[in-house]
CSV table of C-alpha atoms in Angstrom, one decimal:
chain,number,residue,atom,x,y,z
A,1,UNK,CA,93.2,264.1,-41.8
A,2,UNK,CA,93.1,264.2,-45.3
A,3,UNK,CA,92.7,260.9,-47.8
A,4,UNK,CA,95.4,259.9,-49.8
A,5,UNK,CA,95.5,260.4,-53.7
A,6,UNK,CA,96.0,257.0,-55.6
A,7,UNK,CA,97.1,256.7,-59.0
A,8,UNK,CA,95.1,254.0,-60.9
A,9,UNK,CA,97.0,254.3,-64.2
A,10,UNK,CA,99.3,256.5,-66.4
A,11,UNK,CA,99.0,257.2,-69.9
A,12,UNK,CA,101.6,259.3,-71.5
A,13,UNK,CA,100.1,260.3,-74.6
A,14,UNK,CA,96.1,260.8,-75.2
A,15,UNK,CA,94.6,262.8,-77.8
A,16,UNK,CA,91.6,265.1,-77.1
A,17,UNK,CA,89.0,266.0,-80.1
A,18,UNK,CA,85.9,268.4,-80.4
A,19,UNK,CA,83.1,266.0,-81.0
A,20,UNK,CA,79.8,267.3,-83.2
A,21,UNK,CA,76.5,267.1,-80.7
A,22,UNK,CA,75.2,263.3,-80.4
A,23,UNK,CA,72.6,262.9,-83.4
A,24,UNK,CA,71.1,259.4,-82.6
A,25,UNK,CA,70.4,257.2,-79.6
A,26,UNK,CA,72.8,254.6,-80.7
A,27,UNK,CA,75.6,256.7,-79.4
A,28,UNK,CA,79.1,258.3,-80.8
A,29,UNK,CA,81.2,257.4,-83.3
A,30,UNK,CA,84.6,258.2,-83.7
A,31,UNK,CA,84.6,258.2,-87.2
A,32,UNK,CA,82.9,261.5,-87.1
A,33,UNK,CA,85.6,263.2,-85.5
A,34,UNK,CA,88.8,264.8,-87.0
A,35,UNK,CA,90.9,261.8,-85.8
A,36,UNK,CA,94.1,263.0,-87.9
A,37,UNK,CA,94.3,266.4,-86.0
A,38,UNK,CA,93.4,266.1,-82.2
A,39,UNK,CA,92.6,269.4,-80.7
A,40,UNK,CA,94.9,268.8,-77.7
A,41,UNK,CA,97.5,266.3,-76.9
A,42,UNK,CA,98.8,265.5,-73.4
A,43,UNK,CA,99.2,262.8,-70.6
A,44,UNK,CA,96.3,261.4,-68.9
A,45,UNK,CA,96.3,259.9,-65.1
A,46,UNK,CA,93.4,258.1,-63.6
A,47,UNK,CA,93.6,259.1,-59.8
A,48,UNK,CA,91.4,257.8,-56.7
A,49,UNK,CA,90.9,259.6,-53.6
A,50,UNK,CA,89.1,257.4,-51.0
A,51,UNK,CA,85.5,256.5,-53.2
A,52,UNK,CA,85.9,259.2,-56.0
A,53,UNK,CA,87.6,258.4,-59.1
A,54,UNK,CA,88.8,261.4,-61.1
A,55,UNK,CA,90.2,261.1,-65.0
A,56,UNK,CA,92.6,264.3,-65.3
A,57,UNK,CA,94.4,265.5,-68.4
A,58,UNK,CA,97.4,267.0,-67.9
A,59,UNK,CA,100.3,268.8,-69.9
A,60,UNK,CA,102.9,266.3,-70.6
A,61,UNK,CA,106.1,268.3,-70.1
A,62,UNK,CA,105.3,270.2,-66.9
A,63,UNK,CA,102.3,268.2,-65.2
A,64,UNK,CA,99.8,271.2,-65.2
A,65,UNK,CA,96.0,270.3,-65.1
A,66,UNK,CA,94.2,271.1,-68.3
A,67,UNK,CA,91.1,269.6,-67.7
A,68,UNK,CA,89.2,266.4,-65.2
A,69,UNK,CA,86.6,264.3,-65.3
A,70,UNK,CA,85.2,263.2,-62.0
A,71,UNK,CA,83.8,259.6,-62.7
A,72,UNK,CA,80.9,258.3,-60.4
A,73,UNK,CA,79.9,255.3,-62.5
A,74,UNK,CA,81.2,253.1,-65.3
A,75,UNK,CA,80.0,252.7,-67.5
A,76,UNK,CA,77.9,256.0,-67.2
A,77,UNK,CA,77.6,259.6,-68.2
A,78,UNK,CA,80.9,260.6,-67.4
A,79,UNK,CA,83.0,258.3,-69.6
A,80,UNK,CA,81.7,256.0,-72.5
A,81,UNK,CA,82.9,253.8,-75.3
A,82,UNK,CA,82.0,255.1,-78.7
A,83,UNK,CA,80.3,252.4,-80.9
A,84,UNK,CA,82.9,252.1,-83.9
A,85,UNK,CA,85.9,251.8,-82.1
A,86,UNK,CA,87.8,250.6,-78.9
A,87,UNK,CA,90.6,253.2,-79.1
A,88,UNK,CA,88.0,256.0,-78.3
A,89,UNK,CA,85.8,257.5,-75.5
A,90,UNK,CA,83.4,260.3,-74.7
A,91,UNK,CA,84.1,262.0,-71.5
A,92,UNK,CA,82.4,264.6,-69.6
A,93,UNK,CA,85.0,267.4,-68.4
A,94,UNK,CA,83.8,269.4,-65.4
A,95,UNK,CA,85.2,272.2,-63.8
A,96,UNK,CA,85.1,273.4,-60.0
A,97,UNK,CA,81.8,275.2,-60.7
A,98,UNK,CA,80.1,272.7,-62.3
A,99,UNK,CA,80.5,273.4,-65.9
A,100,UNK,CA,80.6,270.6,-68.0
A,101,UNK,CA,81.6,269.8,-71.7
A,102,UNK,CA,81.8,266.5,-73.8
A,103,UNK,CA,84.6,266.2,-75.7
A,104,UNK,CA,86.4,262.8,-77.1
A,105,UNK,CA,89.4,261.1,-75.7
A,106,UNK,CA,91.4,258.9,-77.8
A,107,UNK,CA,94.6,256.5,-77.7
A,108,UNK,CA,97.3,255.6,-80.2
A,109,UNK,CA,97.6,252.0,-79.2
A,110,UNK,CA,94.5,249.4,-78.3
A,111,UNK,CA,96.1,248.3,-75.4
A,112,UNK,CA,95.9,251.9,-73.6
A,113,UNK,CA,92.3,251.9,-74.2
A,114,UNK,CA,92.2,248.1,-72.7
A,115,UNK,CA,94.2,249.6,-69.5
A,116,UNK,CA,91.9,252.3,-68.9
A,117,UNK,CA,89.0,250.0,-69.3
A,118,UNK,CA,90.0,247.3,-66.8
A,119,UNK,CA,91.6,250.2,-64.4
A,120,UNK,CA,87.8,251.6,-64.3
A,121,UNK,CA,86.1,248.3,-63.7
A,122,UNK,CA,88.8,247.3,-60.9
A,123,UNK,CA,88.2,250.5,-58.9
A,124,UNK,CA,84.3,250.2,-59.0
A,125,UNK,CA,84.4,246.2,-58.6
A,126,UNK,CA,86.4,246.9,-55.4
A,127,UNK,CA,83.8,249.9,-54.0
A,128,UNK,CA,81.1,247.4,-54.4
A,129,UNK,CA,83.0,244.4,-52.6
A,130,UNK,CA,83.8,247.2,-49.9
A,131,UNK,CA,80.4,248.0,-49.6
A,132,UNK,CA,79.2,244.4,-49.4
A,133,UNK,CA,81.8,243.5,-46.8
A,134,UNK,CA,80.7,246.4,-44.7
A,135,UNK,CA,77.4,245.7,-44.7
A,136,UNK,CA,78.1,241.7,-43.6
A,137,UNK,CA,77.3,241.4,-39.9
A,138,UNK,CA,80.6,240.6,-38.0
A,139,UNK,CA,81.0,237.0,-36.7
A,140,UNK,CA,82.8,236.9,-33.5
A,141,UNK,CA,86.2,234.9,-33.7
A,142,UNK,CA,86.1,231.4,-32.7
A,143,UNK,CA,87.8,230.9,-29.5
A,144,UNK,CA,90.0,227.8,-29.6
A,145,UNK,CA,92.0,228.0,-27.0
A,146,UNK,CA,92.2,225.4,-23.9
A,147,UNK,CA,90.1,226.5,-21.0
A,148,UNK,CA,91.1,226.4,-17.4
A,149,UNK,CA,91.9,222.5,-16.8
A,150,UNK,CA,91.5,221.3,-20.1
A,151,UNK,CA,93.4,218.6,-21.8
A,152,UNK,CA,93.8,216.7,-24.7
A,153,UNK,CA,94.6,213.0,-25.7
A,154,UNK,CA,96.7,212.3,-28.9
A,155,UNK,CA,97.0,208.6,-30.1
A,156,UNK,CA,100.1,208.3,-32.5
A,157,UNK,CA,100.3,205.4,-34.6
A,158,UNK,CA,98.4,202.2,-33.0
A,159,UNK,CA,100.7,198.9,-32.6
A,160,UNK,CA,98.9,195.6,-33.6
A,161,UNK,CA,98.5,193.2,-30.6
A,162,UNK,CA,100.7,190.3,-32.4
A,163,UNK,CA,103.8,193.0,-33.1
A,164,UNK,CA,103.4,194.5,-29.6
A,165,UNK,CA,105.1,191.5,-27.9
A,166,UNK,CA,107.8,190.8,-30.6
A,167,UNK,CA,110.4,193.6,-31.1
A,168,UNK,CA,111.4,194.4,-34.6
A,169,UNK,CA,115.2,193.6,-35.5
A,170,UNK,CA,117.2,196.7,-36.5
A,171,UNK,CA,119.3,196.5,-39.7
A,172,UNK,CA,123.0,197.3,-39.2
A,173,UNK,CA,124.3,200.3,-41.0
A,174,UNK,CA,126.3,199.3,-43.8
A,175,UNK,CA,129.3,200.7,-44.1
A,176,UNK,CA,129.7,202.1,-47.4
A,177,UNK,CA,126.7,204.1,-48.3
A,178,UNK,CA,123.7,203.2,-46.2
A,179,UNK,CA,122.5,200.2,-47.9
A,180,UNK,CA,122.6,197.2,-46.4
A,181,UNK,CA,124.5,194.0,-47.7
A,182,UNK,CA,122.4,191.2,-49.1
A,183,UNK,CA,123.2,187.7,-47.7
A,184,UNK,CA,124.7,185.5,-50.6
A,185,UNK,CA,122.6,183.5,-52.5
A,186,UNK,CA,121.6,180.0,-51.4
A,187,UNK,CA,124.2,177.3,-52.6
A,188,UNK,CA,127.1,179.5,-53.5
A,189,UNK,CA,130.1,179.5,-51.8
A,190,UNK,CA,131.8,182.4,-50.7
A,191,UNK,CA,135.6,182.2,-51.5
């Protein structure tokens, strides 16, 4: 039985750009791209299958796959943020035969790129936590059930010795609303 595919994030409008080769060790800059003329516009889906994560670029109208970017770690080689903007990333597209190409990926809104960052971090945080939990030794559950013939004694509210001999008088319920009537004040006459 195969693993099911879980969609982590969908963004209906993303922009893909051809990017120039990296010239320095600081990283890519979105300002070097032709941001006003993207080379492709479509939908992005971030999909996980078991512990693998794939960013898929698809046609908006028919959902046909344009390209995919398998992501092993984040941040990593497969996807990294540019140095001059929070809305753009450099991703490594890879086909089934292993050929790869680096392209620019951009969003119209900063909130969309934030959502991608959070979805990536959540996925890898979940994988790390799952791995840690699988390494922990399993502790047998505590058996808190009564054994054969075992009993328990519960003392609920202890009475004082002086109060034990004299029973407390109970107030008679009042006729008009649950409050007892107070006695008349001393020296007063009831008329």
